[in-house]
Tab-separated table of C-alpha atoms in Angstrom:
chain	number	residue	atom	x	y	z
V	1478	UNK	CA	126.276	51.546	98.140
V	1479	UNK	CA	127.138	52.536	101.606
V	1480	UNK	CA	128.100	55.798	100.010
V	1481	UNK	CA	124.655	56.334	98.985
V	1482	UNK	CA	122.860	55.569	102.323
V	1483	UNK	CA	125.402	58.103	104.350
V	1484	UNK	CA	124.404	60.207	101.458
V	1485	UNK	CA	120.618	60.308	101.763
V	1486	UNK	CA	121.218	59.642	105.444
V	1487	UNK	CA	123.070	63.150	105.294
V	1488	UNK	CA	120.240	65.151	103.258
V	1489	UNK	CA	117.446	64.237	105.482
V	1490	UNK	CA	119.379	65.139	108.294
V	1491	UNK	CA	120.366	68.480	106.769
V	1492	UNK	CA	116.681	69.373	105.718
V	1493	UNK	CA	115.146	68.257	109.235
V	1494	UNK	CA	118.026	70.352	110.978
V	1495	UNK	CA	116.305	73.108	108.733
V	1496	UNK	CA	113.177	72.720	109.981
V	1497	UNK	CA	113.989	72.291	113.546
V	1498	UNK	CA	115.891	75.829	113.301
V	1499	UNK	CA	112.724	77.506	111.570
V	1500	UNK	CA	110.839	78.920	114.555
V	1501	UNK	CA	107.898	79.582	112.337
V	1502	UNK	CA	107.265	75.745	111.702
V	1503	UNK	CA	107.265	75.202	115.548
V	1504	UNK	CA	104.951	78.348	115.562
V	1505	UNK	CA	102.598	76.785	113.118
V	1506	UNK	CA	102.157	73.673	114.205
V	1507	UNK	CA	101.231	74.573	117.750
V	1508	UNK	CA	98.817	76.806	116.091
V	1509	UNK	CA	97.544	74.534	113.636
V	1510	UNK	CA	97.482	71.647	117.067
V	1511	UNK	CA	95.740	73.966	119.488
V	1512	UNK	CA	93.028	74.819	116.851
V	1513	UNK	CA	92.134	71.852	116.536
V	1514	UNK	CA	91.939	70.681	119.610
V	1515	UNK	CA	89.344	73.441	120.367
V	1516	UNK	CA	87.384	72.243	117.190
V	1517	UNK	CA	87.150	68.824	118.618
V	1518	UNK	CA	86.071	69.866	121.687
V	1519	UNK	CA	83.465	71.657	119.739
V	1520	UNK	CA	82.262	68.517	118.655
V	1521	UNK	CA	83.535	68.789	115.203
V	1522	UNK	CA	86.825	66.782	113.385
V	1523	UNK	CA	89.888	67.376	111.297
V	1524	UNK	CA	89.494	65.855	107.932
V	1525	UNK	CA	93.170	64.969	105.924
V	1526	UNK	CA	93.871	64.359	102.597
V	1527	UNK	CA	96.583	64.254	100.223
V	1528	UNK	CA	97.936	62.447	97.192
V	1529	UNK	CA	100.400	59.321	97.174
V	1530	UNK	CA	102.821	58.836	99.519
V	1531	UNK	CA	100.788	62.332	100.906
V	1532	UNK	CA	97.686	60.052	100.754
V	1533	UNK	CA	99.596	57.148	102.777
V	1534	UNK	CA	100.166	60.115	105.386
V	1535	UNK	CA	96.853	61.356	105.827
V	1536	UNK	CA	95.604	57.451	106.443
V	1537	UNK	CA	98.392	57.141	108.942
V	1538	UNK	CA	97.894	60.419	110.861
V	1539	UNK	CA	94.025	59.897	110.731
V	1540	UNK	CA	95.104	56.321	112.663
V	1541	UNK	CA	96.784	57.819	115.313
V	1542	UNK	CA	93.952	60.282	116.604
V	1543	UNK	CA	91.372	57.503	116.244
V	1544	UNK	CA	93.102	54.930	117.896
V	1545	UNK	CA	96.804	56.289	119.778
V	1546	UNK	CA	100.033	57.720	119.455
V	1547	UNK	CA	101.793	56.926	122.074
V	1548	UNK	CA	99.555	57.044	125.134
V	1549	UNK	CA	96.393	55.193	125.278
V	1550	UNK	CA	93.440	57.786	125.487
V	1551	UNK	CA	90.458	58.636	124.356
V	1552	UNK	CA	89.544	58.758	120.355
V	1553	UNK	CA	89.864	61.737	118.573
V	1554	UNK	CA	87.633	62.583	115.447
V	1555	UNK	CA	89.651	62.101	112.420
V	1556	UNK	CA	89.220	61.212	108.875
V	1557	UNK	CA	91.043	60.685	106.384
V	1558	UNK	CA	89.277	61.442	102.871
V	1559	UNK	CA	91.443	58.759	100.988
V	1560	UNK	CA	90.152	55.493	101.930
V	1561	UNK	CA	86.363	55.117	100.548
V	1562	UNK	CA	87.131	53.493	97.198
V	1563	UNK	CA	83.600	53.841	96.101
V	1564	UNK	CA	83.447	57.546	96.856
V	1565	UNK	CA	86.891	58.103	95.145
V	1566	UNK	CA	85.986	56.494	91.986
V	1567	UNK	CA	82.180	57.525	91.755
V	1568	UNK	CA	83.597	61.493	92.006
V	1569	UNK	CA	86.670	60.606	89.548
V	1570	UNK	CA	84.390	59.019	86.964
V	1571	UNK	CA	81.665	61.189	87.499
V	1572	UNK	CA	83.532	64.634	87.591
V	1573	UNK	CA	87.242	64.423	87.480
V	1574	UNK	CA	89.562	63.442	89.792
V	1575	UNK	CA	90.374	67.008	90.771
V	1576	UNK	CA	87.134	66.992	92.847
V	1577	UNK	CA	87.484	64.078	94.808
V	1578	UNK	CA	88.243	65.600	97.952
V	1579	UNK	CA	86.310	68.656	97.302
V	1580	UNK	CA	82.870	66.156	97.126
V	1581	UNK	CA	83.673	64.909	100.503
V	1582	UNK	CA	84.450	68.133	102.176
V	1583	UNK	CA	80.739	69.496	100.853
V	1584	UNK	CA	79.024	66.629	102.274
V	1585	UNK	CA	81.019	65.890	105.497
V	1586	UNK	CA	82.320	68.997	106.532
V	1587	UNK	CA	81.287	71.414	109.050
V	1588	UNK	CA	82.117	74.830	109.997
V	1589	UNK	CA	84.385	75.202	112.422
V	1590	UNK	CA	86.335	72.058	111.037
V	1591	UNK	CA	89.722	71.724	110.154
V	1592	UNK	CA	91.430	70.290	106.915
V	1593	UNK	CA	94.828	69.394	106.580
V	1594	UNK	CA	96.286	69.065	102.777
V	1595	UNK	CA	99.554	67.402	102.553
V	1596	UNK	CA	101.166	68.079	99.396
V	1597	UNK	CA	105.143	67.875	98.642
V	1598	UNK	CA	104.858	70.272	95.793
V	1599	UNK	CA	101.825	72.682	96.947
V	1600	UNK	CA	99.928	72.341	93.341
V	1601	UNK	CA	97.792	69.600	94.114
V	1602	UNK	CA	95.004	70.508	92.053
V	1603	UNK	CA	92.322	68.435	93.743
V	1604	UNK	CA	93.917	69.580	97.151
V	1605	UNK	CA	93.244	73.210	95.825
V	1606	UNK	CA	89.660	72.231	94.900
V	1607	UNK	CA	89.408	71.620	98.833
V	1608	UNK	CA	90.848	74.419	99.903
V	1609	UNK	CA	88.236	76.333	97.896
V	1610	UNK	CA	85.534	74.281	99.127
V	1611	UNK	CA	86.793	74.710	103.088
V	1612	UNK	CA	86.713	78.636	102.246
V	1613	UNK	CA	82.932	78.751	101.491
V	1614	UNK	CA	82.181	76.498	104.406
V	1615	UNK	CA	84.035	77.908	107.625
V	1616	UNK	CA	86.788	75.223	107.441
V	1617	UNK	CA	89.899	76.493	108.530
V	1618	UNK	CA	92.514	74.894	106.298
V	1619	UNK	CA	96.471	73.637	106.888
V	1620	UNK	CA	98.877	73.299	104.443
V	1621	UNK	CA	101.826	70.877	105.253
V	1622	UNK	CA	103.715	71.846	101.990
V	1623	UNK	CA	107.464	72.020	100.378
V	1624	UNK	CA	108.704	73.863	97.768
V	1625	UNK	CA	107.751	77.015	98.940
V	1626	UNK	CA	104.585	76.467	99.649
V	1627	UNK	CA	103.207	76.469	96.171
V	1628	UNK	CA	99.895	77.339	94.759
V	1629	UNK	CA	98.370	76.099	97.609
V	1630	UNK	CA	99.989	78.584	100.534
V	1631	UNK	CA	97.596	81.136	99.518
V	1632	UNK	CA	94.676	78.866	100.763
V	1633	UNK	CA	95.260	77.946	103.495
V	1634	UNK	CA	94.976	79.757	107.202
V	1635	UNK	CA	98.227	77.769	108.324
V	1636	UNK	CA	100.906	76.580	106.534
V	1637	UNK	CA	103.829	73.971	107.586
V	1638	UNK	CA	106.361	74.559	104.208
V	1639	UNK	CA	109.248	72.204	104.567
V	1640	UNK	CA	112.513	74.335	103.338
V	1641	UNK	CA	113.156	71.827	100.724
V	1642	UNK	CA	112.145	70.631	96.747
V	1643	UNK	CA	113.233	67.579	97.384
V	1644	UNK	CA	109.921	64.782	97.824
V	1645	UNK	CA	111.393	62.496	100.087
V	1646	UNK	CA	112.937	65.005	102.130
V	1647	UNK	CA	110.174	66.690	102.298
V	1648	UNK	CA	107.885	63.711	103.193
V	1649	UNK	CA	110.444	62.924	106.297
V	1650	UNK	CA	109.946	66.256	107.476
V	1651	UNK	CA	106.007	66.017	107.378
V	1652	UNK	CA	105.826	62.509	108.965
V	1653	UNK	CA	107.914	64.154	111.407
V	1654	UNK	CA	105.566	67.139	112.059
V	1655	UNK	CA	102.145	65.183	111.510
V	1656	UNK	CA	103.343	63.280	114.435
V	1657	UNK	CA	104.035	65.876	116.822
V	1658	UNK	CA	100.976	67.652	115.261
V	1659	UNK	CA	98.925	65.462	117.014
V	1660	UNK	CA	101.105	65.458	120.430
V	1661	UNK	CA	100.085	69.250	120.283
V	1662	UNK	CA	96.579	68.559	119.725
V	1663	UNK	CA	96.886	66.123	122.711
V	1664	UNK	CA	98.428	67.868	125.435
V	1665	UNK	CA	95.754	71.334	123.763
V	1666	UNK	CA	92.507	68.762	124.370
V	1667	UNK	CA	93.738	66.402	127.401
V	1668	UNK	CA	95.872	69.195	129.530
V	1669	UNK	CA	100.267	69.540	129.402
V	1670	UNK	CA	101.168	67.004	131.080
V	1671	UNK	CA	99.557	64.072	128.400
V	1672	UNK	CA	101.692	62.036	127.103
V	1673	UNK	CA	104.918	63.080	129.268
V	1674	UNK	CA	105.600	59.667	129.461
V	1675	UNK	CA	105.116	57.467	126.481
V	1676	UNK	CA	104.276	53.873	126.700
V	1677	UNK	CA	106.005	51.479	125.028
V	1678	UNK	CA	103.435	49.871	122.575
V	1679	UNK	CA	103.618	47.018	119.892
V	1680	UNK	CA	102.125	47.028	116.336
């Protein structure tokens, strides 16, 4: 058993050392960050969705602009569009599950809003529904992605693909990158020197 933890200990190691060597993920993610810091100075939000563990990342991520990272500071508008239960299963039952995200994005979005899709695979067809959606609105739309981006890198104005078709490699790698995401977005909306010096806070 200690085999298998060096193991998997090994391969995430060897897919984020991938990533950190890939200039353009750096390059998109300070894009995707400053972009969205000027939208929410503009008064508008990032909205985040995704499915499963993707879904458990978009709830996270949406917690750390509302309440902090690692510096106490101001909220940030965030949502994440996998939480209202009663939205989720009203849209499911009432149209298909593949528009559950699309629903919220016609009647919360805004233009000049951004939406972040986090899907391992890239062929999240409710994700794609969004993307759609965000295209006739004015949203500009993020990818964080694997497996070469899928369907979905076609969609989307930025895309973060992990170099990997592994899930849980890929999820590492985009907890990884949703957290620095929002450093970006920090130090874009509150000036470079933010967050230079992280507190050390309890959960």
């Amino acid at each position: 058993m200690k085999d298998l933890v060096q193991e998997q200990l090994a391969r995430s190691i060897a897919v984020m050392q991938s990533v950190l060597a890939d200039d353009t993920i750096a390059d998109a993610v300070v894009r995707a960050g400053e972009f969205t810091a000027k939208a929410m100075k503009s008064g508008r939000k990032l909205m985040i969705a995704g499915n499963g563990g993707s879904a458990a990342d978009a709830q996270h991520l949406a917690g750390e602009f509302v309440c902090r990272l690692t510096v106490n500071r101001p909220a940030l508008r965030a949502i994440a569009l996998t939480t209202d239960s009663s939205i989720m299963t009203a849209a499911g039952n009432d149209y298909g599950y593949v528009h559950v995200f699309e629903r919220q994005i016609e009647a919360l979005g805004q233009e000049g809003d951004v939406f972040l899709g986090i899907s391992t695979s890239g062929n999240s067809p409710n994700l794609m529904k969004a993307l759609e959606k965000c295209r006739e609105m004015g949203i500009l739309t993020v990818g964080y992605t694997g497996n070469g981006g899928g369907t979905m890198a076609a969609l989307c104005d930025i895309n973060v693909i992990i170099p990997s078709g592994v899930t849980m490699n890929i999820q590492e790698s985009h907890l990884a990158l949703e957290h620095i995401f929002c450093m970006v977005v920090e130090r874009a909306y509150f000036g470079p020197e933010f967050g230079r010096e992280p507190q050390i806070l309890s959960e």
